[in-house]
PDB file of C-alpha atoms in Angstrom:
ATOM      1  CA  UNK A   1       6.675   6.198  14.993  1.00  0.00           C
ATOM      2  CA  UNK A   2       6.584   9.399  17.378  1.00  0.00           C
ATOM      3  CA  UNK A   3       4.288   8.361  20.351  1.00  0.00           C
ATOM      4  CA  UNK A   4       5.242  11.054  23.168  1.00  0.00           C
ATOM      5  CA  UNK A   5       2.293  13.870  22.930  1.00  0.00           C
ATOM      6  CA  UNK A   6       4.835  16.266  22.617  1.00  0.00           C
ATOM      7  CA  UNK A   7       6.428  15.125  19.696  1.00  0.00           C
ATOM      8  CA  UNK A   8       3.361  14.575  17.683  1.00  0.00           C
ATOM      9  CA  UNK A   9       2.653  16.075  14.593  1.00  0.00           C
ATOM     10  CA  UNK A  10      -1.196  15.143  14.348  1.00  0.00           C
ATOM     11  CA  UNK A  11      -0.240  14.186  10.591  1.00  0.00           C
ATOM     12  CA  UNK A  12      -1.216  11.060   8.804  1.00  0.00           C
ATOM     13  CA  UNK A  13       0.878  10.257   5.579  1.00  0.00           C
ATOM     14  CA  UNK A  14      -1.161   8.012   3.363  1.00  0.00           C
ATOM     15  CA  UNK A  15       0.722   7.030  -0.016  1.00  0.00           C
ATOM     16  CA  UNK A  16      -0.898   4.441  -2.850  1.00  0.00           C
ATOM     17  CA  UNK A  17       1.519   2.791  -4.740  1.00  0.00           C
ATOM     18  CA  UNK A  18       1.385   0.880  -8.500  1.00  0.00           C
ATOM     19  CA  UNK A  19       3.824   0.354 -11.193  1.00  0.00           C
ATOM     20  CA  UNK A  20       2.687   3.390 -13.184  1.00  0.00           C
ATOM     21  CA  UNK A  21       3.283   5.903 -10.337  1.00  0.00           C
ATOM     22  CA  UNK A  22       1.993   6.391  -6.947  1.00  0.00           C
ATOM     23  CA  UNK A  23      -0.111   9.355  -5.057  1.00  0.00           C
ATOM     24  CA  UNK A  24      -0.349  10.722  -1.593  1.00  0.00           C
ATOM     25  CA  UNK A  25      -2.274  12.500   0.593  1.00  0.00           C
ATOM     26  CA  UNK A  26      -1.557  14.153   3.904  1.00  0.00           C
ATOM     27  CA  UNK A  27      -4.377  14.522   6.784  1.00  0.00           C
ATOM     28  CA  UNK A  28      -4.571  16.836   9.704  1.00  0.00           C
ATOM     29  CA  UNK A  29      -5.837  14.327  12.590  1.00  0.00           C
ATOM     30  CA  UNK A  30      -7.200  16.888  14.582  1.00  0.00           C
ATOM     31  CA  UNK A  31      -9.535  18.561  11.912  1.00  0.00           C
ATOM     32  CA  UNK A  32      -9.581  15.504   9.909  1.00  0.00           C
ATOM     33  CA  UNK A  33      -8.978  17.606   6.421  1.00  0.00           C
ATOM     34  CA  UNK A  34      -6.496  16.645   3.876  1.00  0.00           C
ATOM     35  CA  UNK A  35      -4.361  19.389   3.516  1.00  0.00           C
ATOM     36  CA  UNK A  36      -2.428  17.823   0.559  1.00  0.00           C
ATOM     37  CA  UNK A  37      -3.092  15.474  -2.870  1.00  0.00           C
ATOM     38  CA  UNK A  38      -0.654  14.674  -5.368  1.00  0.00           C
ATOM     39  CA  UNK A  39      -0.384  12.277  -7.966  1.00  0.00           C
ATOM     40  CA  UNK A  40       2.987  11.103  -9.796  1.00  0.00           C
ATOM     41  CA  UNK A  41       2.718   9.475 -13.002  1.00  0.00           C
ATOM     42  CA  UNK A  42       5.997   7.305 -14.305  1.00  0.00           C
ATOM     43  CA  UNK A  43       6.503   7.783 -18.036  1.00  0.00           C
ATOM     44  CA  UNK A  44       7.377   4.837 -20.267  1.00  0.00           C
ATOM     45  CA  UNK A  45      11.353   5.606 -19.859  1.00  0.00           C
ATOM     46  CA  UNK A  46      10.780   5.553 -15.725  1.00  0.00           C
ATOM     47  CA  UNK A  47       8.905   2.395 -16.074  1.00  0.00           C
ATOM     48  CA  UNK A  48      11.702   0.605 -17.113  1.00  0.00           C
ATOM     49  CA  UNK A  49      14.092   2.104 -14.206  1.00  0.00           C
ATOM     50  CA  UNK A  50      14.812   0.404 -11.124  1.00  0.00           C
ATOM     51  CA  UNK A  51      11.905   1.090  -8.745  1.00  0.00           C
ATOM     52  CA  UNK A  52      13.951   2.328  -5.833  1.00  0.00           C
ATOM     53  CA  UNK A  53      15.943   4.607  -7.611  1.00  0.00           C
ATOM     54  CA  UNK A  54      12.889   5.991  -9.333  1.00  0.00           C
ATOM     55  CA  UNK A  55      11.064   6.347  -5.642  1.00  0.00           C
ATOM     56  CA  UNK A  56      14.327   8.388  -4.181  1.00  0.00           C
ATOM     57  CA  UNK A  57      14.227  10.453  -7.031  1.00  0.00           C
ATOM     58  CA  UNK A  58      10.730  11.144  -6.193  1.00  0.00           C
ATOM     59  CA  UNK A  59      10.893  11.586  -2.614  1.00  0.00           C
ATOM     60  CA  UNK A  60      13.698  14.467  -3.092  1.00  0.00           C
ATOM     61  CA  UNK A  61      11.302  15.962  -4.952  1.00  0.00           C
ATOM     62  CA  UNK A  62       8.843  16.369  -2.927  1.00  0.00           C
ATOM     63  CA  UNK A  63      10.123  17.289   0.764  1.00  0.00           C
ATOM     64  CA  UNK A  64       6.734  16.770   2.402  1.00  0.00           C
ATOM     65  CA  UNK A  65       7.553  13.058   2.307  1.00  0.00           C
ATOM     66  CA  UNK A  66      10.642  13.561   4.314  1.00  0.00           C
ATOM     67  CA  UNK A  67       8.335  14.870   7.162  1.00  0.00           C
ATOM     68  CA  UNK A  68       7.545  13.622  10.441  1.00  0.00           C
ATOM     69  CA  UNK A  69       4.136  11.770  10.557  1.00  0.00           C
ATOM     70  CA  UNK A  70       2.366  10.411  13.202  1.00  0.00           C
ATOM     71  CA  UNK A  71       0.857   7.557  11.159  1.00  0.00           C
ATOM     72  CA  UNK A  72       1.731   6.298   7.539  1.00  0.00           C
ATOM     73  CA  UNK A  73      -0.307   4.010   5.480  1.00  0.00           C
ATOM     74  CA  UNK A  74       0.965   2.460   2.070  1.00  0.00           C
ATOM     75  CA  UNK A  75      -2.068   1.261  -0.073  1.00  0.00           C
ATOM     76  CA  UNK A  76      -0.326  -1.390  -2.705  1.00  0.00           C
ATOM     77  CA  UNK A  77      -2.803  -1.144  -5.933  1.00  0.00           C
ATOM     78  CA  UNK A  78      -2.641  -3.944  -8.266  1.00  0.00           C
ATOM     79  CA  UNK A  79      -4.952  -6.693  -9.305  1.00  0.00           C
ATOM     80  CA  UNK A  80      -3.208  -9.462  -7.601  1.00  0.00           C
ATOM     81  CA  UNK A  81      -6.046 -10.061  -4.867  1.00  0.00           C
ATOM     82  CA  UNK A  82      -9.000 -12.009  -4.051  1.00  0.00           C
ATOM     83  CA  UNK A  83     -11.362 -12.056  -1.120  1.00  0.00           C
ATOM     84  CA  UNK A  84     -12.319 -15.015   0.857  1.00  0.00           C
ATOM     85  CA  UNK A  85     -14.880 -15.949   3.310  1.00  0.00           C
ATOM     86  CA  UNK A  86     -13.512 -16.036   7.194  1.00  0.00           C
ATOM     87  CA  UNK A  87     -15.427 -19.719   7.283  1.00  0.00           C
ATOM     88  CA  UNK A  88     -13.037 -20.995   4.350  1.00  0.00           C
ATOM     89  CA  UNK A  89      -9.903 -18.875   5.132  1.00  0.00           C
ATOM     90  CA  UNK A  90      -6.799 -20.656   6.638  1.00  0.00           C
ATOM     91  CA  UNK A  91      -3.825 -18.511   6.600  1.00  0.00           C
ATOM     92  CA  UNK A  92      -1.384 -21.081   5.970  1.00  0.00           C
ATOM     93  CA  UNK A  93      -2.390 -21.686   2.517  1.00  0.00           C
ATOM     94  CA  UNK A  94      -2.632 -17.823   1.157  1.00  0.00           C
ATOM     95  CA  UNK A  95      -1.347 -18.902  -2.101  1.00  0.00           C
ATOM     96  CA  UNK A  96      -3.671 -21.270  -3.140  1.00  0.00           C
ATOM     97  CA  UNK A  97      -6.409 -18.735  -2.594  1.00  0.00           C
ATOM     98  CA  UNK A  98      -4.631 -16.418  -5.518  1.00  0.00           C
ATOM     99  CA  UNK A  99      -3.377 -19.417  -7.964  1.00  0.00           C
ATOM    100  CA  UNK A 100      -7.478 -19.220  -9.333  1.00  0.00           C
ATOM    101  CA  UNK A 101      -7.164 -15.773 -10.465  1.00  0.00           C
ATOM    102  CA  UNK A 102      -3.642 -14.992 -11.093  1.00  0.00           C
ATOM    103  CA  UNK A 103      -0.214 -16.374 -11.841  1.00  0.00           C
ATOM    104  CA  UNK A 104       1.533 -17.049  -8.568  1.00  0.00           C
ATOM    105  CA  UNK A 105       5.385 -18.353  -7.858  1.00  0.00           C
ATOM    106  CA  UNK A 106       6.630 -20.336  -4.775  1.00  0.00           C
ATOM    107  CA  UNK A 107       9.138 -17.232  -4.274  1.00  0.00           C
ATOM    108  CA  UNK A 108       6.194 -14.747  -3.751  1.00  0.00           C
ATOM    109  CA  UNK A 109       5.217 -13.020  -0.397  1.00  0.00           C
ATOM    110  CA  UNK A 110       1.259 -13.268   0.189  1.00  0.00           C
ATOM    111  CA  UNK A 111      -0.226 -11.538   3.197  1.00  0.00           C
ATOM    112  CA  UNK A 112      -3.971 -10.473   3.859  1.00  0.00           C
ATOM    113  CA  UNK A 113      -6.104  -7.622   5.294  1.00  0.00           C
ATOM    114  CA  UNK A 114      -8.914  -8.555   7.437  1.00  0.00           C
ATOM    115  CA  UNK A 115     -12.646  -7.352   6.698  1.00  0.00           C
ATOM    116  CA  UNK A 116     -13.603  -8.189  10.383  1.00  0.00           C
ATOM    117  CA  UNK A 117     -17.354  -6.440   9.907  1.00  0.00           C
ATOM    118  CA  UNK A 118     -18.150  -8.480   6.455  1.00  0.00           C
ATOM    119  CA  UNK A 119     -16.417 -11.700   7.796  1.00  0.00           C
ATOM    120  CA  UNK A 120     -13.918 -12.159   5.335  1.00  0.00           C
ATOM    121  CA  UNK A 121     -10.152 -11.575   4.319  1.00  0.00           C
ATOM    122  CA  UNK A 122      -8.646  -9.940   1.047  1.00  0.00           C
ATOM    123  CA  UNK A 123      -5.160 -12.358   0.234  1.00  0.00           C
ATOM    124  CA  UNK A 124      -2.752 -10.461  -1.888  1.00  0.00           C
ATOM    125  CA  UNK A 125       0.784 -10.207  -2.978  1.00  0.00           C
ATOM    126  CA  UNK A 126       2.220  -6.755  -2.037  1.00  0.00           C
ATOM    127  CA  UNK A 127       4.959  -5.007  -3.550  1.00  0.00           C
ATOM    128  CA  UNK A 128       7.821  -6.023  -1.412  1.00  0.00           C
ATOM    129  CA  UNK A 129      10.495  -4.036  -3.184  1.00  0.00           C
ATOM    130  CA  UNK A 130       8.472  -0.998  -2.429  1.00  0.00           C
ATOM    131  CA  UNK A 131       7.765  -1.937   1.310  1.00  0.00           C
ATOM    132  CA  UNK A 132      11.491  -2.341   1.516  1.00  0.00           C
ATOM    133  CA  UNK A 133      11.784   1.069   0.574  1.00  0.00           C
ATOM    134  CA  UNK A 134       9.433   2.390   2.659  1.00  0.00           C
ATOM    135  CA  UNK A 135      11.175   0.521   5.453  1.00  0.00           C
ATOM    136  CA  UNK A 136      14.184   2.323   4.875  1.00  0.00           C
ATOM    137  CA  UNK A 137      12.640   5.614   4.442  1.00  0.00           C
ATOM    138  CA  UNK A 138      10.266   5.640   7.422  1.00  0.00           C
ATOM    139  CA  UNK A 139      11.305   2.911   9.886  1.00  0.00           C
ATOM    140  CA  UNK A 140       7.922   1.524  10.364  1.00  0.00           C
ATOM    141  CA  UNK A 141       4.577   2.164   8.823  1.00  0.00           C
ATOM    142  CA  UNK A 142       0.993   0.301   7.923  1.00  0.00           C
ATOM    143  CA  UNK A 143       0.109  -1.106   4.825  1.00  0.00           C
ATOM    144  CA  UNK A 144      -2.948  -2.716   3.041  1.00  0.00           C
ATOM    145  CA  UNK A 145      -4.383  -3.376  -0.261  1.00  0.00           C
ATOM    146  CA  UNK A 146      -6.420  -0.727  -2.206  1.00  0.00           C
ATOM    147  CA  UNK A 147      -9.131  -3.456  -2.754  1.00  0.00           C
ATOM    148  CA  UNK A 148      -9.392  -3.632   0.877  1.00  0.00           C
ATOM    149  CA  UNK A 149     -10.470  -0.337   0.955  1.00  0.00           C
ATOM    150  CA  UNK A 150     -12.693  -0.250  -2.212  1.00  0.00           C
ATOM    151  CA  UNK A 151     -14.706  -3.273  -0.962  1.00  0.00           C
ATOM    152  CA  UNK A 152     -15.203  -2.143   2.702  1.00  0.00           C
ATOM    153  CA  UNK A 153     -16.363   1.330   1.411  1.00  0.00           C
ATOM    154  CA  UNK A 154     -18.531  -0.188  -1.000  1.00  0.00           C
ATOM    155  CA  UNK A 155     -20.256  -2.726   1.118  1.00  0.00           C
ATOM    156  CA  UNK A 156     -20.612   0.282   4.054  1.00  0.00           C
ATOM    157  CA  UNK A 157     -22.847   2.395   1.312  1.00  0.00           C
ATOM    158  CA  UNK A 158     -25.130  -0.505   0.031  1.00  0.00           C
ATOM    159  CA  UNK A 159     -26.770  -0.838   3.223  1.00  0.00           C
ATOM    160  CA  UNK A 160     -30.146  -1.396   3.340  1.00  0.00           C
ATOM    161  CA  UNK A 161     -30.322  -1.495  -0.325  1.00  0.00           C
ATOM    162  CA  UNK A 162     -31.566  -4.888  -1.294  1.00  0.00           C
ATOM    163  CA  UNK A 163     -30.854  -4.206  -5.011  1.00  0.00           C
ATOM    164  CA  UNK A 164     -28.093  -6.050  -6.728  1.00  0.00           C
ATOM    165  CA  UNK A 165     -25.460  -3.207  -7.913  1.00  0.00           C
ATOM    166  CA  UNK A 166     -22.724  -3.094  -9.935  1.00  0.00           C
ATOM    167  CA  UNK A 167     -19.818  -1.282  -9.063  1.00  0.00           C
ATOM    168  CA  UNK A 168     -16.825  -0.711 -11.535  1.00  0.00           C
ATOM    169  CA  UNK A 169     -13.567   0.929 -10.207  1.00  0.00           C
ATOM    170  CA  UNK A 170     -11.096   1.866 -13.202  1.00  0.00           C
ATOM    171  CA  UNK A 171      -7.697   2.625 -13.084  1.00  0.00           C
ATOM    172  CA  UNK A 172      -4.776   3.091 -15.782  1.00  0.00           C
ATOM    173  CA  UNK A 173      -4.409  -0.625 -16.741  1.00  0.00           C
ATOM    174  CA  UNK A 174      -6.531  -2.727 -15.025  1.00  0.00           C
ATOM    175  CA  UNK A 175     -10.281  -2.418 -13.588  1.00  0.00           C
ATOM    176  CA  UNK A 176     -12.326  -4.231 -10.488  1.00  0.00           C
ATOM    177  CA  UNK A 177     -15.984  -5.594 -11.061  1.00  0.00           C
ATOM    178  CA  UNK A 178     -17.681  -5.229  -7.643  1.00  0.00           C
ATOM    179  CA  UNK A 179     -21.667  -6.587  -7.460  1.00  0.00           C
ATOM    180  CA  UNK A 180     -22.911  -6.085  -4.059  1.00  0.00           C
ATOM    181  CA  UNK A 181     -26.433  -6.886  -2.367  1.00  0.00           C
ATOM    182  CA  UNK A 182     -27.303  -4.804   0.707  1.00  0.00           C
ATOM    183  CA  UNK A 183     -23.466  -5.347   2.545  1.00  0.00           C
ATOM    184  CA  UNK A 184     -22.923  -8.818   0.821  1.00  0.00           C
ATOM    185  CA  UNK A 185     -20.138  -9.108  -1.481  1.00  0.00           C
ATOM    186  CA  UNK A 186     -21.718 -11.400  -4.445  1.00  0.00           C
ATOM    187  CA  UNK A 187     -18.760 -10.995  -7.300  1.00  0.00           C
ATOM    188  CA  UNK A 188     -15.420  -9.479  -7.247  1.00  0.00           C
ATOM    189  CA  UNK A 189     -12.915  -9.717  -9.713  1.00  0.00           C
ATOM    190  CA  UNK A 190     -10.132  -7.798 -11.437  1.00  0.00           C
ATOM    191  CA  UNK A 191      -9.470  -7.617 -15.228  1.00  0.00           C
ATOM    192  CA  UNK A 192      -6.535  -6.147 -17.379  1.00  0.00           C
ATOM    193  CA  UNK A 193      -7.497  -4.088 -20.261  1.00  0.00           C
ATOM    194  CA  UNK A 194      -6.381  -1.880 -23.238  1.00  0.00           C
ATOM    195  CA  UNK A 195      -9.327  -0.610 -24.954  1.00  0.00           C
ATOM    196  CA  UNK A 196     -13.034   0.478 -24.311  1.00  0.00           C
ATOM    197  CA  UNK A 197     -14.163  -2.669 -26.013  1.00  0.00           C
ATOM    198  CA  UNK A 198     -12.204  -4.927 -23.754  1.00  0.00           C
ATOM    199  CA  UNK A 199     -13.870  -2.836 -20.569  1.00  0.00           C
ATOM    200  CA  UNK A 200     -17.531  -3.425 -22.073  1.00  0.00           C
ATOM    201  CA  UNK A 201     -16.571  -7.047 -23.133  1.00  0.00           C
ATOM    202  CA  UNK A 202     -16.129  -7.876 -19.447  1.00  0.00           C
ATOM    203  CA  UNK A 203     -18.561  -6.097 -17.984  1.00  0.00           C
ATOM    204  CA  UNK A 204     -21.247  -7.777 -20.050  1.00  0.00           C
ATOM    205  CA  UNK A 205     -20.109 -10.941 -19.586  1.00  0.00           C
ATOM    206  CA  UNK A 206     -19.914 -10.633 -15.827  1.00  0.00           C
ATOM    207  CA  UNK A 207     -23.398  -9.381 -16.210  1.00  0.00           C
ATOM    208  CA  UNK A 208     -24.452 -12.527 -18.250  1.00  0.00           C
ATOM    209  CA  UNK A 209     -23.095 -14.896 -15.673  1.00  0.00           C
ATOM    210  CA  UNK A 210     -25.003 -13.103 -12.777  1.00  0.00           C
ATOM    211  CA  UNK A 211     -28.141 -12.824 -14.944  1.00  0.00           C
ATOM    212  CA  UNK A 212     -28.260  -9.415 -14.789  1.00  0.00           C
ATOM    213  CA  UNK A 213     -30.128  -7.556 -17.346  1.00  0.00           C
ATOM    214  CA  UNK A 214     -28.617  -4.560 -19.012  1.00  0.00           C
ATOM    215  CA  UNK A 215     -31.559  -3.037 -19.403  1.00  0.00           C
ATOM    216  CA  UNK A 216     -32.361  -2.938 -15.511  1.00  0.00           C
ATOM    217  CA  UNK A 217     -29.429  -3.443 -13.068  1.00  0.00           C
ATOM    218  CA  UNK A 218     -27.550  -0.417 -11.899  1.00  0.00           C
ATOM    219  CA  UNK A 219     -23.765   0.205 -12.711  1.00  0.00           C
ATOM    220  CA  UNK A 220     -21.817   3.115 -10.951  1.00  0.00           C
ATOM    221  CA  UNK A 221     -18.389   3.905 -12.034  1.00  0.00           C
ATOM    222  CA  UNK A 222     -15.637   5.230  -9.441  1.00  0.00           C
ATOM    223  CA  UNK A 223     -11.864   5.839 -10.375  1.00  0.00           C
ATOM    224  CA  UNK A 224     -10.480   7.094 -13.794  1.00  0.00           C
ATOM    225  CA  UNK A 225     -13.479   7.882 -15.915  1.00  0.00           C
ATOM    226  CA  UNK A 226     -15.545  10.817 -17.076  1.00  0.00           C
ATOM    227  CA  UNK A 227     -18.862  11.295 -18.305  1.00  0.00           C
ATOM    228  CA  UNK A 228     -17.480  12.443 -21.860  1.00  0.00           C
ATOM    229  CA  UNK A 229     -14.466   9.566 -22.216  1.00  0.00           C
ATOM    230  CA  UNK A 230     -14.694   6.731 -24.521  1.00  0.00           C
ATOM    231  CA  UNK A 231     -15.069   4.297 -21.730  1.00  0.00           C
ATOM    232  CA  UNK A 232     -18.347   5.885 -20.382  1.00  0.00           C
ATOM    233  CA  UNK A 233     -19.683   6.287 -23.692  1.00  0.00           C
ATOM    234  CA  UNK A 234     -19.617   2.704 -24.870  1.00  0.00           C
ATOM    235  CA  UNK A 235     -20.960   1.502 -21.453  1.00  0.00           C
ATOM    236  CA  UNK A 236     -23.638   3.893 -21.576  1.00  0.00           C
ATOM    237  CA  UNK A 237     -24.658   2.555 -25.087  1.00  0.00           C
ATOM    238  CA  UNK A 238     -25.120  -1.368 -23.740  1.00  0.00           C
ATOM    239  CA  UNK A 239     -26.282  -0.414 -20.254  1.00  0.00           C
ATOM    240  CA  UNK A 240     -29.259   1.695 -19.466  1.00  0.00           C
ATOM    241  CA  UNK A 241     -28.929   2.336 -15.518  1.00  0.00           C
ATOM    242  CA  UNK A 242     -25.272   3.721 -15.727  1.00  0.00           C
ATOM    243  CA  UNK A 243     -23.675   6.680 -13.620  1.00  0.00           C
ATOM    244  CA  UNK A 244     -20.456   8.092 -12.151  1.00  0.00           C
ATOM    245  CA  UNK A 245     -20.215   7.142  -8.597  1.00  0.00           C
ATOM    246  CA  UNK A 246     -21.493  10.003  -6.178  1.00  0.00           C
ATOM    247  CA  UNK A 247     -18.863  11.359  -4.113  1.00  0.00           C
ATOM    248  CA  UNK A 248     -20.782  14.629  -2.803  1.00  0.00           C
ATOM    249  CA  UNK A 249     -20.724  13.021   0.683  1.00  0.00           C
ATOM    250  CA  UNK A 250     -16.624  13.626   0.918  1.00  0.00           C
ATOM    251  CA  UNK A 251     -16.452  16.666   2.401  1.00  0.00           C
ATOM    252  CA  UNK A 252     -13.067  18.570   1.127  1.00  0.00           C
ATOM    253  CA  UNK A 253     -11.613  20.856  -0.959  1.00  0.00           C
ATOM    254  CA  UNK A 254     -11.249  18.818  -4.195  1.00  0.00           C
ATOM    255  CA  UNK A 255     -13.243  18.575  -7.227  1.00  0.00           C
ATOM    256  CA  UNK A 256     -15.972  15.772  -8.139  1.00  0.00           C
ATOM    257  CA  UNK A 257     -13.096  14.260 -10.594  1.00  0.00           C
ATOM    258  CA  UNK A 258     -10.296  14.460  -8.297  1.00  0.00           C
ATOM    259  CA  UNK A 259     -12.363  12.478  -5.242  1.00  0.00           C
ATOM    260  CA  UNK A 260     -13.578  10.094  -7.675  1.00  0.00           C
ATOM    261  CA  UNK A 261     -10.155   9.534  -9.090  1.00  0.00           C
ATOM    262  CA  UNK A 262      -8.597   8.904  -5.693  1.00  0.00           C
ATOM    263  CA  UNK A 263     -11.509   7.890  -4.007  1.00  0.00           C
ATOM    264  CA  UNK A 264      -9.599   5.027  -2.308  1.00  0.00           C
ATOM    265  CA  UNK A 265      -6.663   7.234  -1.608  1.00  0.00           C
ATOM    266  CA  UNK A 266      -8.661   9.644   0.228  1.00  0.00           C
ATOM    267  CA  UNK A 267     -11.009   6.891   2.101  1.00  0.00           C
ATOM    268  CA  UNK A 268      -7.982   5.038   3.401  1.00  0.00           C
TER     269      UNK A 268
END
């Protein structure tokens, strides 16, 4: 990275990567304004291609990705993560924490993000091949997991709220359920889904396990969800107090839908 003040660009690049594609934003670090936001989705044919070749193609099509930046952050978006309280955490046994909610192999690379404020760590498996690609392109960069950003921000906004509240973050092929009470993480898990029925089943099952009454508890949805889509409609059928996550505090030129869909990227 450039550190000399004469070489500074005053720009930060954040890239959020997944198996379905990636999105990126560019921030002017002087004004703290997002000056570019783009989303690239891979089709079924592309998903079967070599990921390095695919990313090379996308980078060539988007020359802004090849510019110089003072800061580069890569956000890994998958459901291969879990949160561990600092008091129970040992960095020598990262794989053991994940084995309870995902299939792990001895060859997997494990790492973790520290959430110092909330005295816990997010243990996860990053996309090593994607990191290798970015090393070749950028030399050095920072990376973290999408759920680190998500849970940190949701904990922040729950301050002084003693109600137990459920949050859903919906992505294309999986979604996260986060239950929080006044900056305490009560529950976190990630679920694969293909239909709205899968979606509501996991939500209602989680609510039952946590003794949350669908007539009373509050549910907010962030990510890829619209008020008139099949997923929202089905949730509304079973849960009385449901709404889309309020993004009005995000001061930028993007729409509510864009801010909600790219919440993790824009909050990174």
